[in-house]
């Protein structure tokens, strides 16, 4: 048994850490203009990312990317989690955000949608969530009804990240509402300028994300824009969901790490009642608990990622990692904020932004209650005795 990261991943981790420390952290508080990264900052960081050889690290080699494995990606996500300048959802600085669903398109579709995204010429967004169907998308009300050579989509979507800059959307819609998530949902490629696609309003959130509400009114989509077969809409999601969970988890470890760095530096120099905070047991316990929990979560993330790369089935473990990583990040961040007192609440420090983002990550892409519900089924399969 060997718990060391392989040499090339240790070097990768150091490279990303140096990049984050030298290029990003010094400008992280000024990197954004409202909700968007300033174009000159993005350009500068993207050029640097290319320079250090990390461009398209998660795009498979057959499409011209680096095709890095899960453990390598987790190492990158962890280090990127240490700064507030990298968006928590979509649109990083190491290449265009390629929705993994696009790799399942047929060749004709790839020419129109996948390759231009990889080249940075087109942008996509993902439309699943609805007012009445979020954590339980099987209950979605948006329908796609077939009429000969095309479908007509009607419905309402919300919380759609990047819809305002997208050229097209991957839309999930019910082709058989009675079947729901068991074969009743299909996926479609819909150009955003198709008549009937309406950006209704941006949703202001406590984070800097600004997802959109979208109305789909009699949107005519050719049959050739369906992804896969009718009823396969969820199948594609399931294939990449593990990567999404692991990204949350690894990012959470990075957030916790940064918060410990901040609190660890602050506690020895902040004096109250004649002694530094670092001398107070109450503060020491907060930091030591954070340290232990971060170490445990990191090990779990690395081990799950390593198993994934070996080809093991790690669906349950990835759920556990997401819960651990997201909850860890928020808990450690909250403690760092407490230790900093009032200054931790100000925008002079990154803690308040890490705190807001981390709180939101616990809810999106699978709230912990839903993940625990799914895990409970697996738990009883493993521990529930022979009669279950
Ligand atoms: C900033 C942001 C960006 C997003 N981007 C996108 C995007 O690009 N595309 C997209 O399609 N969606 C997107 N989403 C939607 C996001 O994935 C959903 O908000 C999330 O899945 C939760 O759905 P919901 O808000 O409808 O919560 P609900 O499903 O209504 O759940 C609400 C709460 O109820 C509890 N709960 C739910 N079910 C159970 C249960 N079975 N047992 C116990 N408790 C339960 C949980 O605590 C949960 O947090 C985004 C959301 C946000 C906030």
PDB file of C-alpha atoms and ligand atoms in Angstrom, residues 88-89 125-137 157-163 170 203 205 207 209-211 360 362-370 373, ligand 1:
ATOM      1  CA  UNK A  88     -17.169  27.461  -8.721  1.00  0.00           C
ATOM      2  CA  UNK A  89     -19.488  26.453 -11.567  1.00  0.00           C
ATOM      3  CA  UNK A 125     -25.447  25.654 -21.291  1.00  0.00           C
ATOM      4  CA  UNK A 126     -27.312  22.822 -19.585  1.00  0.00           C
ATOM      5  CA  UNK A 127     -31.083  23.045 -19.009  1.00  0.00           C
ATOM      6  CA  UNK A 128     -32.479  20.492 -16.623  1.00  0.00           C
ATOM      7  CA  UNK A 129     -33.810  22.228 -13.489  1.00  0.00           C
ATOM      8  CA  UNK A 130     -37.375  23.568 -13.375  1.00  0.00           C
ATOM      9  CA  UNK A 131     -39.492  25.349 -10.751  1.00  0.00           C
ATOM     10  CA  UNK A 132     -41.170  22.031  -9.847  1.00  0.00           C
ATOM     11  CA  UNK A 133     -38.273  19.693 -10.509  1.00  0.00           C
ATOM     12  CA  UNK A 134     -34.774  20.290  -9.154  1.00  0.00           C
ATOM     13  CA  UNK A 135     -33.328  17.575  -6.952  1.00  0.00           C
ATOM     14  CA  UNK A 136     -35.916  15.223  -8.463  1.00  0.00           C
ATOM     15  CA  UNK A 137     -35.645  15.973 -12.193  1.00  0.00           C
ATOM     16  CA  UNK A 157     -36.426  26.118 -16.828  1.00  0.00           C
ATOM     17  CA  UNK A 158     -34.649  27.905 -14.007  1.00  0.00           C
ATOM     18  CA  UNK A 159     -31.168  28.207 -12.487  1.00  0.00           C
ATOM     19  CA  UNK A 160     -29.512  27.833 -15.891  1.00  0.00           C
ATOM     20  CA  UNK A 161     -25.868  28.851 -15.608  1.00  0.00           C
ATOM     21  CA  UNK A 162     -24.383  30.784 -18.524  1.00  0.00           C
ATOM     22  CA  UNK A 163     -27.608  30.913 -20.553  1.00  0.00           C
ATOM     23  CA  UNK A 170     -28.567  20.808 -23.920  1.00  0.00           C
ATOM     24  CA  UNK A 203     -31.674  35.093 -10.811  1.00  0.00           C
ATOM     25  CA  UNK A 205     -28.078  34.811  -5.760  1.00  0.00           C
ATOM     26  CA  UNK A 207     -23.020  34.089  -4.588  1.00  0.00           C
ATOM     27  CA  UNK A 209     -23.446  33.273  -9.908  1.00  0.00           C
ATOM     28  CA  UNK A 210     -26.322  34.603 -11.910  1.00  0.00           C
ATOM     29  CA  UNK A 211     -28.259  31.718 -13.452  1.00  0.00           C
ATOM     30  CA  UNK A 360     -24.162  27.118  -2.190  1.00  0.00           C
ATOM     31  CA  UNK A 362     -23.829  22.031  -0.503  1.00  0.00           C
ATOM     32  CA  UNK A 363     -27.156  22.561  -2.305  1.00  0.00           C
ATOM     33  CA  UNK A 364     -26.324  22.284  -6.000  1.00  0.00           C
ATOM     34  CA  UNK A 365     -25.616  19.168  -8.078  1.00  0.00           C
ATOM     35  CA  UNK A 366     -27.185  16.956  -5.433  1.00  0.00           C
ATOM     36  CA  UNK A 367     -28.155  18.156  -1.940  1.00  0.00           C
ATOM     37  CA  UNK A 368     -26.714  15.905   0.816  1.00  0.00           C
ATOM     38  CA  UNK A 369     -30.148  14.691   1.923  1.00  0.00           C
ATOM     39  CA  UNK A 370     -30.828  13.269  -1.532  1.00  0.00           C
ATOM     40  CA  UNK A 373     -31.142   8.822   0.646  1.00  0.00           C
TER      41      UNK A 373
HETATM   42  C1  LIG B   1     -26.109  28.931  -8.766  1.00  0.00           C
HETATM   43  C2  LIG B   1     -26.843  27.759  -9.319  1.00  0.00           C
HETATM   44  C3  LIG B   1     -26.523  27.297 -10.593  1.00  0.00           C
HETATM   45  C4  LIG B   1     -27.221  26.221 -11.137  1.00  0.00           C
HETATM   46  N1  LIG B   1     -26.943  25.835 -12.436  1.00  0.00           N
HETATM   47  C5  LIG B   1     -27.742  24.914 -13.020  1.00  0.00           C
HETATM   48  C6  LIG B   1     -27.617  24.631 -14.437  1.00  0.00           C
HETATM   49  O1  LIG B   1     -26.759  25.192 -15.144  1.00  0.00           O
HETATM   50  N2  LIG B   1     -28.487  23.759 -15.014  1.00  0.00           N
HETATM   51  C7  LIG B   1     -29.464  23.122 -14.285  1.00  0.00           C
HETATM   52  O2  LIG B   1     -30.215  22.345 -14.867  1.00  0.00           O
HETATM   53  N3  LIG B   1     -29.608  23.356 -12.945  1.00  0.00           N
HETATM   54  C8  LIG B   1     -28.782  24.246 -12.303  1.00  0.00           C
HETATM   55  N4  LIG B   1     -28.942  24.537 -10.966  1.00  0.00           N
HETATM   56  C9  LIG B   1     -29.997  23.832 -10.216  1.00  0.00           C
HETATM   57  C10 LIG B   1     -29.478  23.005  -9.062  1.00  0.00           C
HETATM   58  O3  LIG B   1     -28.796  21.863  -9.517  1.00  0.00           O
HETATM   59  C11 LIG B   1     -30.700  22.697  -8.156  1.00  0.00           C
HETATM   60  O4  LIG B   1     -30.971  23.896  -7.459  1.00  0.00           O
HETATM   61  C12 LIG B   1     -30.455  21.585  -7.200  1.00  0.00           C
HETATM   62  O5  LIG B   1     -30.422  20.371  -7.900  1.00  0.00           O
HETATM   63  C13 LIG B   1     -31.526  21.511  -6.140  1.00  0.00           C
HETATM   64  O6  LIG B   1     -32.804  21.549  -6.710  1.00  0.00           O
HETATM   65  P1  LIG B   1     -33.956  22.481  -6.045  1.00  0.00           P
HETATM   66  O7  LIG B   1     -33.365  23.820  -5.841  1.00  0.00           O
HETATM   67  O8  LIG B   1     -35.181  22.400  -6.875  1.00  0.00           O
HETATM   68  O9  LIG B   1     -34.193  21.824  -4.638  1.00  0.00           O
HETATM   69  P2  LIG B   1     -35.315  20.736  -4.237  1.00  0.00           P
HETATM   70  O10 LIG B   1     -35.206  19.526  -5.093  1.00  0.00           O
HETATM   71  O11 LIG B   1     -36.650  21.418  -4.163  1.00  0.00           O
HETATM   72  O12 LIG B   1     -34.841  20.388  -2.762  1.00  0.00           O
HETATM   73  C14 LIG B   1     -34.881  21.392  -1.723  1.00  0.00           C
HETATM   74  C15 LIG B   1     -34.278  20.816  -0.464  1.00  0.00           C
HETATM   75  O13 LIG B   1     -35.112  19.776   0.007  1.00  0.00           O
HETATM   76  C16 LIG B   1     -34.358  18.746   0.578  1.00  0.00           C
HETATM   77  N5  LIG B   1     -34.739  17.483  -0.063  1.00  0.00           N
HETATM   78  C17 LIG B   1     -35.073  17.294  -1.367  1.00  0.00           C
HETATM   79  N6  LIG B   1     -35.392  15.997  -1.593  1.00  0.00           N
HETATM   80  C18 LIG B   1     -35.251  15.359  -0.402  1.00  0.00           C
HETATM   81  C19 LIG B   1     -35.415  14.009   0.029  1.00  0.00           C
HETATM   82  N7  LIG B   1     -35.759  13.047  -0.834  1.00  0.00           N
HETATM   83  N8  LIG B   1     -35.181  13.721   1.330  1.00  0.00           N
HETATM   84  C20 LIG B   1     -34.785  14.682   2.217  1.00  0.00           C
HETATM   85  N9  LIG B   1     -34.621  15.967   1.866  1.00  0.00           N
HETATM   86  C21 LIG B   1     -34.840  16.313   0.578  1.00  0.00           C
HETATM   87  C22 LIG B   1     -32.876  19.108   0.385  1.00  0.00           C
HETATM   88  O14 LIG B   1     -32.400  19.666   1.601  1.00  0.00           O
HETATM   89  C23 LIG B   1     -32.904  20.170  -0.670  1.00  0.00           C
HETATM   90  O15 LIG B   1     -31.839  21.098  -0.530  1.00  0.00           O
HETATM   91  C24 LIG B   1     -28.244  25.583 -10.380  1.00  0.00           C
HETATM   92  C25 LIG B   1     -28.549  26.060  -9.096  1.00  0.00           C
HETATM   93  C26 LIG B   1     -27.874  27.143  -8.579  1.00  0.00           C
HETATM   94  C27 LIG B   1     -28.269  27.642  -7.205  1.00  0.00           C
END
